[in-house]
């Protein structure tokens, strides 16, 4: 009788969600669109008040769209710049005091 080996196949690099390109899916698109809308709205308000020219408004909207994509795209570790900032803020709010009382252990 031949010995049958039980092997376990573990697939790698399987995407669980649709991505437009590497690391940029629907969630990231929504975050980038919100950033573009917020910056675009602020730019339109400043343009209406006369503080910003039309050229500067267009550059602001395009830069905010590109920056939003760069800010939200995920790297190989599945972290974006946005995620890293959130994690750093969470860490800065966490407890960092480690009370330690020295005791003679071997006396």
Coordinates of N, CA, C and O in Angstrom, one line a residue:
X1 N 0.8 -1.2 0.0 CA 0.0 0.0 0.0 C 0.9 1.2 0.0 O 1.8 1.3 0.7
X2 N 0.5 2.2 -0.8 CA 1.3 3.4 -0.8 C 0.8 4.3 0.3 O -0.4 4.4 0.6
X3 N 1.7 5.1 0.8 CA 1.4 6.0 1.9 C 0.9 7.3 1.3 O 1.5 7.9 0.4
X4 N -0.3 7.7 1.7 CA -0.9 8.9 1.2 C -0.5 10.1 2.1 O -0.7 10.0 3.4
X5 N 0.0 11.1 1.6 CA 0.4 12.3 2.3 C -0.7 13.3 2.3 O -1.2 13.7 1.3
X6 N -1.0 13.8 3.5 CA -2.0 14.9 3.6 C -1.2 16.2 3.5 O -0.4 16.5 4.4
X7 N -1.4 17.0 2.5 CA -0.7 18.3 2.4 C -1.8 19.4 2.5 O -2.9 19.2 2.1
X8 N -1.3 20.4 3.1 CA -2.2 21.6 3.3 C -1.7 22.7 2.3 O -0.6 23.1 2.3
X9 N -2.7 23.1 1.5 CA -2.4 24.2 0.5 C -2.8 25.5 1.1 O -4.0 25.6 1.4
X10 N -1.9 26.4 1.3 CA -2.2 27.7 1.8 C -2.0 28.7 0.6 O -0.9 29.0 0.3
X11 N -3.1 29.3 0.1 CA -2.9 30.2 -1.0 C -2.4 31.6 -0.5 O -2.7 32.0 0.6
X12 N -1.5 32.2 -1.3 CA -1.0 33.5 -0.9 C -1.4 34.6 -1.9 O -1.7 34.2 -3.1
X13 N -1.3 35.8 -1.5 CA -1.6 36.9 -2.4 C -3.0 36.9 -3.0 O -3.3 37.2 -4.2
X14 N -4.0 36.4 -2.2 CA -5.4 36.4 -2.6 C -6.1 37.6 -2.1 O -6.0 37.9 -0.9
X15 N -6.7 38.4 -3.0 CA -7.3 39.6 -2.6 C -8.7 39.3 -2.1 O -9.5 38.6 -2.8
X16 N -9.1 39.8 -1.0 CA -10.5 39.6 -0.5 C -11.4 40.7 -0.9 O -12.6 40.6 -0.6
X17 N -11.0 41.7 -1.5 CA -11.8 42.8 -2.0 C -11.3 43.3 -3.3 O -10.2 43.1 -3.7
X18 N -12.2 44.0 -4.0 CA -11.8 44.5 -5.3 C -10.9 45.7 -5.2 O -11.1 46.6 -4.3
X19 N -9.8 45.8 -5.9 CA -8.9 46.9 -5.9 C -8.8 47.5 -7.3 O -8.7 46.8 -8.3
X20 N -8.7 48.8 -7.4 CA -8.5 49.5 -8.7 C -7.0 49.3 -9.1 O -6.8 49.1 -10.3
X21 N -6.1 49.5 -8.1 CA -4.7 49.1 -8.3 C -4.2 48.7 -7.0 O -4.9 48.7 -6.0
X22 N -3.0 48.3 -6.9 CA -2.4 47.6 -5.7 C -2.6 48.5 -4.5 O -2.0 49.6 -4.4
X23 N -3.4 48.1 -3.5 CA -3.6 48.8 -2.3 C -4.6 49.9 -2.3 O -4.8 50.6 -1.3
X24 N -5.4 50.0 -3.4 CA -6.4 51.1 -3.5 C -7.7 50.5 -3.9 O -7.9 50.2 -5.1
X25 N -8.6 50.4 -2.9 CA -9.9 49.8 -3.2 C -11.0 50.8 -3.0 O -10.8 52.0 -3.0
X26 N -12.2 50.3 -2.8 CA -13.4 51.2 -2.6 C -13.3 52.0 -1.4 O -13.6 53.2 -1.4
X27 N -12.9 51.4 -0.2 CA -12.7 52.2 1.0 C -11.8 53.4 0.9 O -12.0 54.5 1.3
X28 N -10.6 53.1 0.2 CA -9.7 54.2 0.0 C -10.2 55.2 -1.0 O -9.9 56.4 -0.8
X29 N -10.9 54.8 -2.0 CA -11.5 55.7 -2.9 C -12.5 56.7 -2.2 O -12.5 57.9 -2.5
X30 N -13.3 56.2 -1.3 CA -14.2 57.0 -0.5 C -13.5 58.0 0.3 O -13.8 59.2 0.4
X31 N -12.4 57.6 1.0 CA -11.6 58.5 1.9 C -11.0 59.6 1.0 O -10.9 60.7 1.4
X32 N -10.4 59.2 -0.1 CA -9.8 60.2 -1.0 C -10.8 61.2 -1.6 O -10.5 62.4 -1.7
X33 N -12.0 60.7 -1.9 CA -13.1 61.5 -2.4 C -13.5 62.5 -1.3 O -13.8 63.7 -1.6
X34 N -13.6 62.1 -0.1 CA -14.0 63.0 1.0 C -12.9 64.1 1.2 O -13.3 65.2 1.4
X35 N -11.7 63.7 1.1 CA -10.6 64.7 1.3 C -10.6 65.7 0.2 O -10.5 66.9 0.4
X36 N -10.9 65.2 -1.1 CA -11.0 66.1 -2.2 C -12.2 67.1 -2.1 O -12.1 68.3 -2.4
X37 N -13.3 66.5 -1.6 CA -14.5 67.4 -1.5 C -14.3 68.4 -0.4 O -14.7 69.6 -0.5
X38 N -13.7 68.1 0.7 CA -13.4 69.0 1.8 C -12.5 70.1 1.3 O -12.7 71.3 1.5
X39 N -11.3 69.7 0.7 CA -10.4 70.7 0.2 C -11.0 71.6 -0.9 O -10.8 72.8 -1.0
X40 N -11.7 70.9 -1.8 CA -12.4 71.7 -2.9 C -13.4 72.7 -2.4 O -13.5 73.8 -2.9
X41 N -14.2 72.3 -1.4 CA -15.2 73.2 -0.8 C -14.5 74.4 -0.1 O -14.9 75.5 -0.3
X42 N -13.4 74.1 0.6 CA -12.7 75.2 1.2 C -12.1 76.1 0.2 O -12.1 77.4 0.3
X43 N -11.6 75.5 -0.9 CA -11.0 76.4 -2.0 C -12.1 77.2 -2.7 O -11.8 78.4 -3.0
X44 N -13.2 76.6 -2.9 CA -14.3 77.4 -3.5 C -14.8 78.6 -2.6 O -15.0 79.7 -3.1
X45 N -14.8 78.3 -1.3 CA -15.2 79.4 -0.4 C -14.1 80.5 -0.5 O -14.5 81.7 -0.5
X46 N -12.9 80.1 -0.4 CA -11.8 81.1 -0.5 C -11.8 81.9 -1.8 O -11.5 83.1 -1.9
X47 N -12.1 81.1 -2.9 CA -12.2 81.8 -4.2 C -13.4 82.8 -4.3 O -13.3 83.9 -4.9
X48 N -14.5 82.4 -3.7 CA -15.6 83.3 -3.6 C -15.3 84.6 -2.8 O -15.9 85.6 -3.1
X49 N -14.5 84.4 -1.8 CA -14.1 85.6 -1.0 C -13.0 86.4 -1.7 O -12.7 87.5 -1.2
X50 N -12.5 85.9 -2.7 CA -11.4 86.7 -3.5 C -10.0 86.4 -2.9 O -9.1 87.1 -3.4
X51 N -9.9 85.5 -2.1 CA -8.5 85.2 -1.5 C -7.7 84.3 -2.4 O -6.5 84.3 -2.2
X52 N -8.3 83.6 -3.3 CA -7.6 82.6 -4.1 C -8.0 82.8 -5.5 O -9.2 82.9 -5.8
X53 N -7.0 82.7 -6.4 CA -7.3 82.8 -7.9 C -7.9 81.5 -8.4 O -7.8 80.5 -7.7
X54 N -8.4 81.5 -9.6 CA -9.0 80.4 -10.2 C -7.9 79.3 -10.5 O -8.2 78.1 -10.2
X55 N -6.8 79.7 -10.9 CA -5.7 78.8 -11.1 C -5.3 78.1 -9.8 O -5.1 76.9 -9.8
X56 N -5.1 78.9 -8.8 CA -4.8 78.2 -7.5 C -5.9 77.3 -7.0 O -5.6 76.3 -6.4
X57 N -7.1 77.6 -7.3 CA -8.2 76.7 -6.9 C -8.1 75.4 -7.6 O -8.3 74.3 -7.0
X58 N -7.9 75.4 -8.9 CA -7.7 74.2 -9.7 C -6.6 73.4 -9.2 O -6.7 72.2 -9.1
X59 N -5.4 74.0 -9.0 CA -4.3 73.3 -8.5 C -4.6 72.7 -7.1 O -4.2 71.6 -6.8
X60 N -5.3 73.4 -6.2 CA -5.6 72.9 -4.9 C -6.5 71.6 -5.0 O -6.3 70.7 -4.3
X61 N -7.5 71.7 -5.9 CA -8.4 70.5 -6.1 C -7.6 69.3 -6.6 O -7.8 68.2 -6.2
X62 N -6.8 69.5 -7.6 CA -6.0 68.4 -8.2 C -5.0 67.9 -7.2 O -4.8 66.7 -7.1
X63 N -4.3 68.8 -6.5 CA -3.4 68.3 -5.5 C -4.0 67.6 -4.3 O -3.5 66.6 -3.8
X64 N -5.2 68.0 -3.9 CA -5.9 67.3 -2.9 C -6.4 65.9 -3.3 O -6.4 65.0 -2.6
X65 N -6.8 65.8 -4.6 CA -7.2 64.5 -5.1 C -5.9 63.6 -5.2 O -6.0 62.4 -4.7
X66 N -4.8 64.0 -5.7 CA -3.6 63.2 -5.7 C -3.1 62.9 -4.3 O -2.7 61.8 -4.0
X67 N -3.1 63.9 -3.4 CA -2.7 63.7 -2.1 C -3.6 62.7 -1.3 O -3.1 61.9 -0.5
X68 N -4.9 62.8 -1.6 CA -5.8 61.8 -1.0 C -5.5 60.4 -1.4 O -5.6 59.5 -0.6
X69 N -5.2 60.2 -2.6 CA -4.8 58.9 -3.1 C -3.5 58.4 -2.5 O -3.5 57.3 -1.9
X70 N -2.5 59.2 -2.4 CA -1.2 58.9 -1.8 C -1.4 58.6 -0.3 O -0.8 57.7 0.2
X71 N -2.2 59.4 0.3 CA -2.4 59.3 1.7 C -3.2 58.0 2.1 O -3.0 57.5 3.2
X72 N -4.0 57.5 1.3 CA -4.8 56.3 1.6 C -4.4 55.0 1.0 O -5.0 54.0 1.4
X73 N -3.5 55.0 0.0 CA -3.1 53.8 -0.6 C -2.3 52.9 0.4 O -1.5 53.4 1.2
X74 N -2.6 51.6 0.4 CA -2.0 50.7 1.4 C -0.7 50.1 0.8 O -0.7 49.8 -0.4
X75 N 0.3 49.9 1.7 CA 1.5 49.3 1.2 C 1.5 47.7 1.4 O 0.4 47.2 1.6
X76 N 2.6 47.1 1.3 CA 2.6 45.6 1.4 C 2.2 45.1 2.8 O 1.8 44.0 3.0
X77 N 2.4 46.0 3.8 CA 2.0 45.6 5.2 C 0.5 45.9 5.5 O 0.1 45.9 6.7
X78 N -0.2 46.3 4.5 CA -1.6 46.6 4.6 C -1.8 47.9 5.5 O -2.8 47.9 6.2
X79 N -0.9 48.8 5.5 CA -1.0 50.1 6.2 C -0.9 51.2 5.3 O 0.0 51.2 4.4
X80 N -1.7 52.2 5.4 CA -1.6 53.5 4.7 C -1.0 54.6 5.6 O -0.9 54.3 6.8
X81 N -0.7 55.7 5.1 CA -0.3 56.8 5.9 C -1.3 57.2 6.9 O -1.1 57.4 8.1
X82 N -2.6 57.2 6.4 CA -3.7 57.5 7.3 C -3.8 56.5 8.5 O -3.9 56.9 9.6
X83 N -3.6 55.2 8.2 CA -3.7 54.2 9.2 C -2.5 54.3 10.2 O -2.7 54.2 11.4
X84 N -1.3 54.7 9.7 CA -0.2 54.9 10.6 C -0.4 56.1 11.5 O 0.0 56.0 12.7
X85 N -1.0 57.1 11.0 CA -1.3 58.3 11.9 C -2.3 57.9 13.0 O -2.1 58.3 14.1
X86 N -3.3 57.2 12.6 CA -4.3 56.7 13.6 C -3.7 55.9 14.6 O -3.9 56.0 15.8
X87 N -2.8 54.9 14.2 CA -2.1 54.1 15.2 C -1.2 54.8 16.1 O -1.1 54.6 17.3
X88 N -0.5 55.9 15.6 CA 0.4 56.7 16.4 C -0.4 57.5 17.4 O 0.0 57.6 18.6
X89 N -1.5 58.0 17.0 CA -2.4 58.8 17.9 C -2.9 57.9 19.0 O -3.0 58.2 20.2
X90 N -3.3 56.7 18.7 CA -3.8 55.7 19.6 C -2.7 55.3 20.6 O -3.0 55.2 21.8
X91 N -1.5 55.1 20.1 CA -0.4 54.8 21.0 C 0.0 56.0 21.9 O 0.3 55.7 23.1
X92 N -0.1 57.2 21.4 CA 0.2 58.3 22.3 C -0.8 58.5 23.4 O -0.4 59.1 24.5
X93 N -2.0 58.1 23.2 CA -3.0 58.2 24.3 C -3.0 57.0 25.3 O -3.6 57.0 26.3
X94 N -2.3 55.9 24.9 CA -2.2 54.7 25.8 C -1.3 55.0 27.0 O -0.5 55.9 27.0
X95 N -1.4 54.1 27.9 CA -0.6 54.2 29.2 C 0.8 53.8 28.9 O 1.0 52.8 28.2
X96 N 1.7 54.6 29.3 CA 3.1 54.3 29.2 C 3.9 54.3 30.5 O 5.1 54.3 30.5
X97 N 3.2 54.2 31.6 CA 3.8 54.2 32.9 C 3.8 52.7 33.3 O 2.8 52.1 33.4
X98 N 5.0 52.2 33.6 CA 5.1 50.8 34.1 C 5.7 50.8 35.5 O 6.9 50.9 35.6
X99 N 4.9 50.9 36.5 CA 5.4 50.9 37.8 C 6.1 49.6 38.2 O 5.7 48.5 37.9
X100 N 7.3 49.8 38.7 CA 8.2 48.7 39.1 C 8.7 48.9 40.4 O 9.3 50.0 40.7
X101 N 8.6 48.0 41.3 CA 9.1 48.1 42.6 C 10.3 47.1 42.8 O 10.1 45.9 42.5
X102 N 11.4 47.6 43.1 CA 12.6 46.8 43.2 C 12.5 46.0 44.6 O 12.3 46.6 45.6
X103 N 12.7 44.7 44.5 CA 12.7 43.9 45.7 C 13.9 43.0 45.7 O 14.3 42.5 44.6
X104 N 14.5 42.7 46.8 CA 15.6 41.8 46.9 C 15.1 40.4 46.6 O 14.3 39.9 47.4
X105 N 15.5 39.8 45.6 CA 14.9 38.5 45.2 C 15.6 37.3 45.9 O 15.0 36.4 46.2
X106 N 16.9 37.5 46.1 CA 17.7 36.3 46.6 C 18.2 36.5 48.0 O 19.2 36.1 48.4
X107 N 17.5 37.3 48.8 CA 18.0 37.4 50.2 C 17.3 36.6 51.2 O 16.4 35.9 50.9

